[in-house]
Short mmCIF file of C-alpha atoms and ligand atoms in Angstrom, two decimals:
data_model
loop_
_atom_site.label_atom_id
_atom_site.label_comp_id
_atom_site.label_asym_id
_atom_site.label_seq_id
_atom_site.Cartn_x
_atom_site.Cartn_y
_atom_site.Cartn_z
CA UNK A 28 34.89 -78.24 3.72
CA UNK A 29 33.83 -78.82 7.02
CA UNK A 30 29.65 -78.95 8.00
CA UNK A 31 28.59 -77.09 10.75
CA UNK A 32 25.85 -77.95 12.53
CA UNK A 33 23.46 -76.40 15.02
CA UNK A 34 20.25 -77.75 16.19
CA UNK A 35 16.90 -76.92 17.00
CA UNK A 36 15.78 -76.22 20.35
CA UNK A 37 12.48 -76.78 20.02
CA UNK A 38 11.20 -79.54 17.66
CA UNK A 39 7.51 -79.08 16.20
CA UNK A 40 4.55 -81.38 16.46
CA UNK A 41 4.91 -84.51 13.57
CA UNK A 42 1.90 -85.46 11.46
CA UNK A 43 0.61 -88.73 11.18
CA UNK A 44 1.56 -90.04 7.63
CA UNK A 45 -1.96 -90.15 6.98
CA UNK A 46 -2.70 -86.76 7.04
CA UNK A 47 0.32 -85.59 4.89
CA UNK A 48 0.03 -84.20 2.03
CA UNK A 49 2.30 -82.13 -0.92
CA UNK A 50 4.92 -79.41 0.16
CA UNK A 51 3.15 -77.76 2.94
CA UNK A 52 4.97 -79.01 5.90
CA UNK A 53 8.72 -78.49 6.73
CA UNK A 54 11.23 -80.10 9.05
CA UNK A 55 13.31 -78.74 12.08
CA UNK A 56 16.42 -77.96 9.70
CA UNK A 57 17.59 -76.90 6.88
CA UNK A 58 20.57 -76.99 4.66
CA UNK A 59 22.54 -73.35 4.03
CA UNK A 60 25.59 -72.11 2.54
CA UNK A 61 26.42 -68.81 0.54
CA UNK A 62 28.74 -67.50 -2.59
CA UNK A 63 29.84 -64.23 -2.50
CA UNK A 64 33.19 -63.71 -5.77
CA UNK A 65 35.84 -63.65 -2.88
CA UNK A 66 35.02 -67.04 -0.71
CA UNK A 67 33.41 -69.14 -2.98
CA UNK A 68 30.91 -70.99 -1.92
CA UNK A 69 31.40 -71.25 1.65
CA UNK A 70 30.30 -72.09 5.21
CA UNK A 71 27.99 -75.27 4.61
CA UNK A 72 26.09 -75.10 7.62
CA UNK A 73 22.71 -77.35 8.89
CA UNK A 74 20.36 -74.93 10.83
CA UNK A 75 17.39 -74.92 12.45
CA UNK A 76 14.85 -74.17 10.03
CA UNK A 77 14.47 -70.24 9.26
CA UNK A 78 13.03 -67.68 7.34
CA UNK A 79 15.07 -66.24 4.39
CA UNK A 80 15.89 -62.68 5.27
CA UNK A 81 15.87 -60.27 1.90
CA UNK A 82 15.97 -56.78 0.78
CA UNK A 83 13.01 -55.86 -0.89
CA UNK A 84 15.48 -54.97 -4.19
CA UNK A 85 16.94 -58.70 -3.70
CA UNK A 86 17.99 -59.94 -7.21
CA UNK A 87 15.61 -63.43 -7.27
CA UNK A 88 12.62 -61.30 -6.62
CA UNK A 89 12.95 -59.42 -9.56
CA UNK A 90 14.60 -61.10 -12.44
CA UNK A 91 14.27 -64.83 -11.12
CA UNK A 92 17.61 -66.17 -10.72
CA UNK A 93 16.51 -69.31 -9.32
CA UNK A 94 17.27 -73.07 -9.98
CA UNK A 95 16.01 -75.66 -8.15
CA UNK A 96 15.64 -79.22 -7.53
CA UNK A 97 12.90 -82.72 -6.74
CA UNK A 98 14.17 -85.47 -4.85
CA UNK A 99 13.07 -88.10 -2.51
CA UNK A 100 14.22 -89.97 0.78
CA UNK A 101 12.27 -93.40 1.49
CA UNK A 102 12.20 -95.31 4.16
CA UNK A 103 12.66 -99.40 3.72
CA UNK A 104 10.97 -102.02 4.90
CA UNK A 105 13.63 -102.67 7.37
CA UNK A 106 13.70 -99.25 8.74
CA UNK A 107 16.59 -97.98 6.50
CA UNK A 108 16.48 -94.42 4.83
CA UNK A 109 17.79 -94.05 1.09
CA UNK A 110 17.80 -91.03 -1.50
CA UNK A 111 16.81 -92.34 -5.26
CA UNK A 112 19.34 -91.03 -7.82
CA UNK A 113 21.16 -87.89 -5.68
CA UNK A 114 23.88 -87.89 -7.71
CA UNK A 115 22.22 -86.77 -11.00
CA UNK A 116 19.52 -84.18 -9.05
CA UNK A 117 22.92 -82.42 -8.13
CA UNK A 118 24.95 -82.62 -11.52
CA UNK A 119 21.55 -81.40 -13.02
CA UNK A 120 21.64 -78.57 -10.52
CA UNK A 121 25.11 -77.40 -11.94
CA UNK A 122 23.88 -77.63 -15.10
CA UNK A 123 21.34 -75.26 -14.37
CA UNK A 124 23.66 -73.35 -12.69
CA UNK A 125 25.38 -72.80 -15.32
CA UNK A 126 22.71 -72.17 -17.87
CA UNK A 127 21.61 -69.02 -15.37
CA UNK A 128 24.77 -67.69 -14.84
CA UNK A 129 24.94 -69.31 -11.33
CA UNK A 130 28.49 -70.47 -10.16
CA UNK A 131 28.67 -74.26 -9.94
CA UNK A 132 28.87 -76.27 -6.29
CA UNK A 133 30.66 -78.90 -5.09
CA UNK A 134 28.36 -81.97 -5.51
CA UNK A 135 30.18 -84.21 -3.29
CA UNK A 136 29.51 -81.56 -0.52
CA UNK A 137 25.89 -81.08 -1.31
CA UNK A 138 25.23 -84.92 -1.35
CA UNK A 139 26.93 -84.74 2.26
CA UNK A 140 24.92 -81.75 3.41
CA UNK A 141 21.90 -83.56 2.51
CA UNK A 142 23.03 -87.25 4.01
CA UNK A 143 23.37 -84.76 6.45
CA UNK A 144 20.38 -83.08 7.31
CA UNK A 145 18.82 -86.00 6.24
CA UNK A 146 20.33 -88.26 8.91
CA UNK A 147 19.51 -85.33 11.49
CA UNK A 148 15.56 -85.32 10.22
CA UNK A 149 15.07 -89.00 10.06
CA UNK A 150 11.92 -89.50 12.49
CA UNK A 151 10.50 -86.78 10.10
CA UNK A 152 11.03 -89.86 6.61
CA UNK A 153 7.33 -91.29 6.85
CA UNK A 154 6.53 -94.87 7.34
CA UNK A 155 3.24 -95.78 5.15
CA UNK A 156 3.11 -96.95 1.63
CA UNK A 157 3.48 -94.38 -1.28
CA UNK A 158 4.91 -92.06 1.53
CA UNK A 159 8.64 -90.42 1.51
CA UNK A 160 10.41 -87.33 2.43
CA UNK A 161 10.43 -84.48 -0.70
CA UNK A 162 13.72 -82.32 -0.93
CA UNK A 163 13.82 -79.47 -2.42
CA UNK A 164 17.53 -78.24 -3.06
CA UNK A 165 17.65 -74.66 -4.45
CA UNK A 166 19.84 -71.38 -5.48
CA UNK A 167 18.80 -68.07 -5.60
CA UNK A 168 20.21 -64.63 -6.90
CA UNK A 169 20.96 -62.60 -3.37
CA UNK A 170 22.58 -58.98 -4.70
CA UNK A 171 20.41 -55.78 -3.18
CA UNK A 172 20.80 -54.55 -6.91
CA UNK A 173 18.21 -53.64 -9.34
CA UNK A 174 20.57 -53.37 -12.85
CA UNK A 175 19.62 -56.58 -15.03
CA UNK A 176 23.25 -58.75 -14.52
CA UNK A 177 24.05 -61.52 -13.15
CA UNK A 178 24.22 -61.50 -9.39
CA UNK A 179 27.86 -61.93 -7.45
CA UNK A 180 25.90 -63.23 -4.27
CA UNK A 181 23.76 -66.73 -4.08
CA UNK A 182 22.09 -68.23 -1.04
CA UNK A 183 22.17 -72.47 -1.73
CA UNK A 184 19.59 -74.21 0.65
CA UNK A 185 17.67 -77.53 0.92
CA UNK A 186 14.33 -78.13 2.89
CA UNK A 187 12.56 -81.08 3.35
CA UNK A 188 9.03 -81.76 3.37
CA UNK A 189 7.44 -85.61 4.42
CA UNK A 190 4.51 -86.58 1.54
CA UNK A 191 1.78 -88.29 1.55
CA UNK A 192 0.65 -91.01 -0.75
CA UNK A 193 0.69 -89.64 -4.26
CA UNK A 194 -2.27 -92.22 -5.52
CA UNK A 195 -3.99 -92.20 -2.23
CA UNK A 196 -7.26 -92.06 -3.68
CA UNK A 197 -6.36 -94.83 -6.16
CA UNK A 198 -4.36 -94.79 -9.46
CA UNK A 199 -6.14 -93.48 -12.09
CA UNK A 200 -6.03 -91.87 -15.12
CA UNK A 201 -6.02 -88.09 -15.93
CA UNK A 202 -7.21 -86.20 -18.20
CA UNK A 203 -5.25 -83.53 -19.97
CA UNK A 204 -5.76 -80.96 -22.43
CA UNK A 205 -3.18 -79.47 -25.44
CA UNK A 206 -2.96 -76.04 -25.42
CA UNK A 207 -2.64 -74.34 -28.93
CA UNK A 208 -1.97 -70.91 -27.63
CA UNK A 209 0.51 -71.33 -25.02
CA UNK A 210 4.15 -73.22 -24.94
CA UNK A 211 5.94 -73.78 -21.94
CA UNK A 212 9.75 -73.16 -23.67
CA UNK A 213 11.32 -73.21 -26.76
CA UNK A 214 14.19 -73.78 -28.87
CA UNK A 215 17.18 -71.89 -27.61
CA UNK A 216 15.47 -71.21 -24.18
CA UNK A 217 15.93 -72.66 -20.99
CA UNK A 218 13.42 -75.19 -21.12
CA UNK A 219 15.64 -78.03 -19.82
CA UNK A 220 16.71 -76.79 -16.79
CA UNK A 221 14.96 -76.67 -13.82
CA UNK A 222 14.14 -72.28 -13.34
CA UNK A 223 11.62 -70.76 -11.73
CA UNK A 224 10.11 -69.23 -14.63
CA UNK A 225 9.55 -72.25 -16.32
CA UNK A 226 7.26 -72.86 -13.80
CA UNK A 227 5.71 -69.10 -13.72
CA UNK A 228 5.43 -69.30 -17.81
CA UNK A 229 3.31 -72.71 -17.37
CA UNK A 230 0.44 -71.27 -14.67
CA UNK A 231 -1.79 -69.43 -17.16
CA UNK A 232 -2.17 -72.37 -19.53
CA UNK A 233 -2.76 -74.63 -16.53
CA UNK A 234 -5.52 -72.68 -14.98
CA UNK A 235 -7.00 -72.43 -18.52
CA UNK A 236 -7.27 -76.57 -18.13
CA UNK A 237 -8.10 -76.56 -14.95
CA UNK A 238 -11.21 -74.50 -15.50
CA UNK A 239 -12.29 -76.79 -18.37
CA UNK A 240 -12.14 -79.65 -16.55
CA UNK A 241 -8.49 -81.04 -17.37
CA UNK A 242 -5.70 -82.08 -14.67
CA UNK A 243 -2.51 -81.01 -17.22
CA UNK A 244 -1.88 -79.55 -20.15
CA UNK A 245 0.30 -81.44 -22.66
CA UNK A 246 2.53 -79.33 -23.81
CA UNK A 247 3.83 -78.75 -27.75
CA UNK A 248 7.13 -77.44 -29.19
CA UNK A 249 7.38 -73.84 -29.02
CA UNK A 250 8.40 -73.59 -32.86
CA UNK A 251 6.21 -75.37 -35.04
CA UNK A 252 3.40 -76.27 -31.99
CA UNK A 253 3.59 -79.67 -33.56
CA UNK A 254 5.88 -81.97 -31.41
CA UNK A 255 4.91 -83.53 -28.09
CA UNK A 256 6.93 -81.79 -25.75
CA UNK A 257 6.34 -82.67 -21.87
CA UNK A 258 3.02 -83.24 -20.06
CA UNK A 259 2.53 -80.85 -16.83
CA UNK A 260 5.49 -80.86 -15.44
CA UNK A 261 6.48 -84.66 -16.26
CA UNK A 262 8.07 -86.27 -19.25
CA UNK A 263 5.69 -88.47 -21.11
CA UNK A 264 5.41 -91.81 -22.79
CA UNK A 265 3.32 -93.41 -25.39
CA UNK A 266 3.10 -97.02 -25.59
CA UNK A 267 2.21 -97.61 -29.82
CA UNK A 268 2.01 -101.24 -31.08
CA UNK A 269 3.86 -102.49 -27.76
CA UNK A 270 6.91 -100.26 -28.24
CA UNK A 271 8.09 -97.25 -25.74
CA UNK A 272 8.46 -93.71 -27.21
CA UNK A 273 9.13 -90.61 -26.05
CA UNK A 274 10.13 -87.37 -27.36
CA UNK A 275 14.14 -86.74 -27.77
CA UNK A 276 15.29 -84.53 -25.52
CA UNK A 277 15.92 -81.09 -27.85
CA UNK A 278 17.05 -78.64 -25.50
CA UNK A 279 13.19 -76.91 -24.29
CA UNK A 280 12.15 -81.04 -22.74
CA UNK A 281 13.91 -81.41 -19.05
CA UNK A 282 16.18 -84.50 -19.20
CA UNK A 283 13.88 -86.29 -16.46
CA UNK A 284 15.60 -88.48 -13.72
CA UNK A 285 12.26 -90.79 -13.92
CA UNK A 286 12.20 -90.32 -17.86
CA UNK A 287 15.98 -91.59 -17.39
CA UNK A 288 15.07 -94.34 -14.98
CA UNK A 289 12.18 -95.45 -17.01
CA UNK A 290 14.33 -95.78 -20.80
CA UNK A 291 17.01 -97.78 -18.34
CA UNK A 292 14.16 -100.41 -16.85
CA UNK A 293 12.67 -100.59 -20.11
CA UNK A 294 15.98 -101.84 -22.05
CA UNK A 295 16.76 -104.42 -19.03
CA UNK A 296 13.21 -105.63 -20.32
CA UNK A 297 13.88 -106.37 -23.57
CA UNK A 298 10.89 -103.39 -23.73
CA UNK A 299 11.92 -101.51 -27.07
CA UNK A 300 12.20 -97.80 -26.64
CA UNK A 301 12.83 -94.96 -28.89
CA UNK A 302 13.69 -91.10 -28.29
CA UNK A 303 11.84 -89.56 -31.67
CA UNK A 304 10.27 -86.82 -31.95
CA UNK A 305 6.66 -87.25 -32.12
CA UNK A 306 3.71 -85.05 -33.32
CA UNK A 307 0.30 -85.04 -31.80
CA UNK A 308 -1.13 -85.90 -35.65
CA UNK A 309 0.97 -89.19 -35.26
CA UNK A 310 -0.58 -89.73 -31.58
CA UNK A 311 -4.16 -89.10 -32.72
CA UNK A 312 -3.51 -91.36 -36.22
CA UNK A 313 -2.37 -94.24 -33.81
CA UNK A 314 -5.07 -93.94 -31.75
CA UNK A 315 -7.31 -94.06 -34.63
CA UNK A 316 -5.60 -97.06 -36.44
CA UNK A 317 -5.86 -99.01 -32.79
CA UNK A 318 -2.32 -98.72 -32.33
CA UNK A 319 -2.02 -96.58 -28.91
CA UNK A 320 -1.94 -98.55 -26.12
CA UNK A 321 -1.10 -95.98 -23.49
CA UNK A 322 0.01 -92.82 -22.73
CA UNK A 323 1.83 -91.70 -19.13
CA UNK A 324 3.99 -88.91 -17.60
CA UNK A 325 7.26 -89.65 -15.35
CA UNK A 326 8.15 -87.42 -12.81
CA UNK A 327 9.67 -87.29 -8.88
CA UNK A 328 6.25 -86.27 -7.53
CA UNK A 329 4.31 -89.17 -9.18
CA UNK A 330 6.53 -91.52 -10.43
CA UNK A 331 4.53 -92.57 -12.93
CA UNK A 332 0.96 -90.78 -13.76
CA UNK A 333 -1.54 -92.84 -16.38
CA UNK A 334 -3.54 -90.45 -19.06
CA UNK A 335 -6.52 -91.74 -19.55
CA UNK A 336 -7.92 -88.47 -22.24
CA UNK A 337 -6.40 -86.15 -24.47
CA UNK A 338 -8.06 -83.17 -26.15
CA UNK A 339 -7.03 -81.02 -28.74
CA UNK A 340 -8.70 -78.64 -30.12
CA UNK A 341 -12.28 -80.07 -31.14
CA UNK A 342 -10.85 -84.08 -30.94
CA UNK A 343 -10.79 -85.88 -28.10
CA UNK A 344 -9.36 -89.32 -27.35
CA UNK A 345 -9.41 -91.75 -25.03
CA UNK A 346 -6.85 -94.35 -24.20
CA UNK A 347 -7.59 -97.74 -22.67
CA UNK A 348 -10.51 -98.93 -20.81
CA UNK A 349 -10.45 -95.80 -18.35
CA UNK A 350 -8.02 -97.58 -16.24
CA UNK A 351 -4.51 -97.78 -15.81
CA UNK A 352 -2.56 -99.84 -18.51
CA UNK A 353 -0.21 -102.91 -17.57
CA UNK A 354 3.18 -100.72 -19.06
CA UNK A 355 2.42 -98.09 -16.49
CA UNK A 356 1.06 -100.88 -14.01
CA UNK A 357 4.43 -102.46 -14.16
CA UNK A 358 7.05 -98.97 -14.04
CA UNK A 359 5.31 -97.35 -11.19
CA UNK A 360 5.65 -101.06 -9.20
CA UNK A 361 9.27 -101.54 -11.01
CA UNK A 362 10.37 -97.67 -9.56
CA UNK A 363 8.60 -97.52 -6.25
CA UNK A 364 9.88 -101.33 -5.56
CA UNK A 365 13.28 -99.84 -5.87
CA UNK A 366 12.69 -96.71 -4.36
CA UNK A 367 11.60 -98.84 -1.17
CA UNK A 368 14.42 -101.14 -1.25
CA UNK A 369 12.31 -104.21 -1.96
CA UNK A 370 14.66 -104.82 -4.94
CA UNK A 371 18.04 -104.40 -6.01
CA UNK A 372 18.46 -101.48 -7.84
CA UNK A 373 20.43 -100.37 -11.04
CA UNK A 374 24.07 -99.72 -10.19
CA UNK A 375 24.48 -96.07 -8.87
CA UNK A 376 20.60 -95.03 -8.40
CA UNK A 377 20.40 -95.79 -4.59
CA UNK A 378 22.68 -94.28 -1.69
CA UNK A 379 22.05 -95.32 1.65
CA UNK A 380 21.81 -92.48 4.35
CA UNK A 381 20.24 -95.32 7.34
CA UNK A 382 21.28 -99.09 6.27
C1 LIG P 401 11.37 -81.82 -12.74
C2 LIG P 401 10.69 -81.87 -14.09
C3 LIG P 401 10.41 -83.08 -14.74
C4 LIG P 401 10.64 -84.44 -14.11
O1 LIG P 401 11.94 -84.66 -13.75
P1 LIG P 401 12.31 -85.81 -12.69
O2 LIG P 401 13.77 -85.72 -12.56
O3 LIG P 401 11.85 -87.09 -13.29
O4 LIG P 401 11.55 -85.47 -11.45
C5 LIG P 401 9.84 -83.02 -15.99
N1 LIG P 401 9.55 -81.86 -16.59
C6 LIG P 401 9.79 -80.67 -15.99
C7 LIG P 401 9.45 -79.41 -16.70
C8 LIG P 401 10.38 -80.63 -14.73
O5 LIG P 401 10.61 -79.45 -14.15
#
């Protein structure tokens, strides 16, 4: 299927990388096609970047039939643009897709689309450490219709937006809080794939942190309230007597591409790492017995981000010397050096859109 493309007239104003900072800016163009039963999906196009025209009884706005996706574009040292792992944001996609009733896409097409527009928004990748270019790929549920079905129309699109420096006021540890009254998904739910109301179910319980002083809210299994689950919206990791682990992936934890990433670089170090489940007794009785070493989420946004305190309930630990731990030290430098092209990455993670 061919691309179309059609260009901006007018560009906008650029800001310095200095001033950037998460998801509030957008490019000159953006990625479109549509589904509709009888074409398909169909007409890829690139477009100058536009408002989404709906009816007010559009399907998305009132059930949520919405997937989505986090990527990044960096820019090199020697001026080259590359996406980080493309290839599994889009075959996660389609497995969304499918979870929400949304017909699947050709991946090949969407990884061109987005070479694409990325190619065509290239003075918009930033230039200064920790920066990159965020894309957002993402399908919503278009039928005027207010009956509770799945919808026969979709709208696919992908903006981009340049970020600043995650860790621009230095690298440091968070604090997060456990919430005993509120889960985030559960068994048999859609908790590992990337929805929209995943992300509408989690905003009460992060207020409810926020206001008492915590960054996140580390999240427990929806059945028993037991299990480490995810932290924020991140995957976490617990280093215990110099050993990785993380919680197995069970169906409500999202299969992270940096949770992925980090389980690969940590085998290729001889690091041992095991997917267990993992209750927050255990992580408080490890603490206690000297054992935890540190504790850190993996995610696009961050790449890695260090926990410095957890609470729950009336107990409250602390991990480390309120500063970040060498394991974390060592992913976020072992990622971002790839991510940057400084070094050679695992077969299959990188794909050049600027050599
Ligand atoms: C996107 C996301 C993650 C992190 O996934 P990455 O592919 O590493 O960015 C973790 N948990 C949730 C709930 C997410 O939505």
């Amino acid at each position: 299927m061919n691309i179309t493309i059609k260009k901006a007239e007018a560009l906008k104003p650029r800001p310095k990388d200095s001033e950037l900072g998460f998801g509030n800016i957008f490019t000159d163009h953006m990625f479109n096609m549509d589904y509709d039963p009888e074409n398909g999906w169909h007409n890829p196009r690139i477009e100058p970047y536009h408002a989404i025209n709906m009816d007010p009884s559009t399907m998305v706005l009132h059930y949520g039939q919405a997937i989505f996706e986090g990527l990044k574009a960096f820019r090199t040292e020697k001026d080259g643009i590359q996406l980080f792992r493309p290839k599994d944001n889009f075959s996660r996609m389609n497995l969304s897709a499918r979870t929400m009733c949304i017909p699947e896409f050709d991946e090949n097409l969407a990884l061109n689309g987005l070479k694409e527009l990325v190619k065509i928004e290239k003075d918009w990748v930033p230039q200064e450490l920790g920066t990159s270019l965020y894309i957002r790929p993402t399908i919503v549920a278009m039928d005027p219709f207010l009956g509770v079905r799945a919808s026969y129309t979709y709208r696919f699109f992908i903006i981009l937006s340049p970020v600043g420096a995650y860790y621009a006021e230095g690298f440091n540890p968070v604090k997060i809080w456990v919430s005993k009254n509120h889960v985030r998904a559960v068994r048999g739910g859609v908790g590992f794939v990337k929805t929209a109301g995943n992300y509408a179910a989690s905003l009460y319980a992060g207020e409810e942190a926020n206001k008492k002083g915590y960054t996140q809210v580390l999240w427990l299994d929806g059945v028993e309230q037991k299990y480490v689950e995810e932290v924020g919206s991140m995957n976490i990791f617990f280093v215990i007597d110099n050993k990785l682990v993380t919680p197995e992936l069970n169906g409500s934890i999202l299969s992270g591409i940096t949770r992925d990433s980090v389980i690969c670089l940590a085998k290729k170090q001889n690091l041992e790492v095991t997917e267990r489940r993992i209750s927050i007794d255990e992580v408080f009785e490890v603490h206690a017995s000297g054992k935890l070493q540190e504790v850190f989420g993996s995610g696009t946004a961050a790449a890695i981000s260090p926990v410095g305190l957890i609470k729950y309930g009336d107990q409250t630990i602390q991990i480390g010397e309120k500063k970040v731990g060498p394991v974390a030290e060592k992913f976020f430098k072992d990622l971002t050096d790839i991510q940057y092209g400084k070094v050679e990455a695992p077969e299959g993670w990188i794909q050049k859109v600027i050599d």
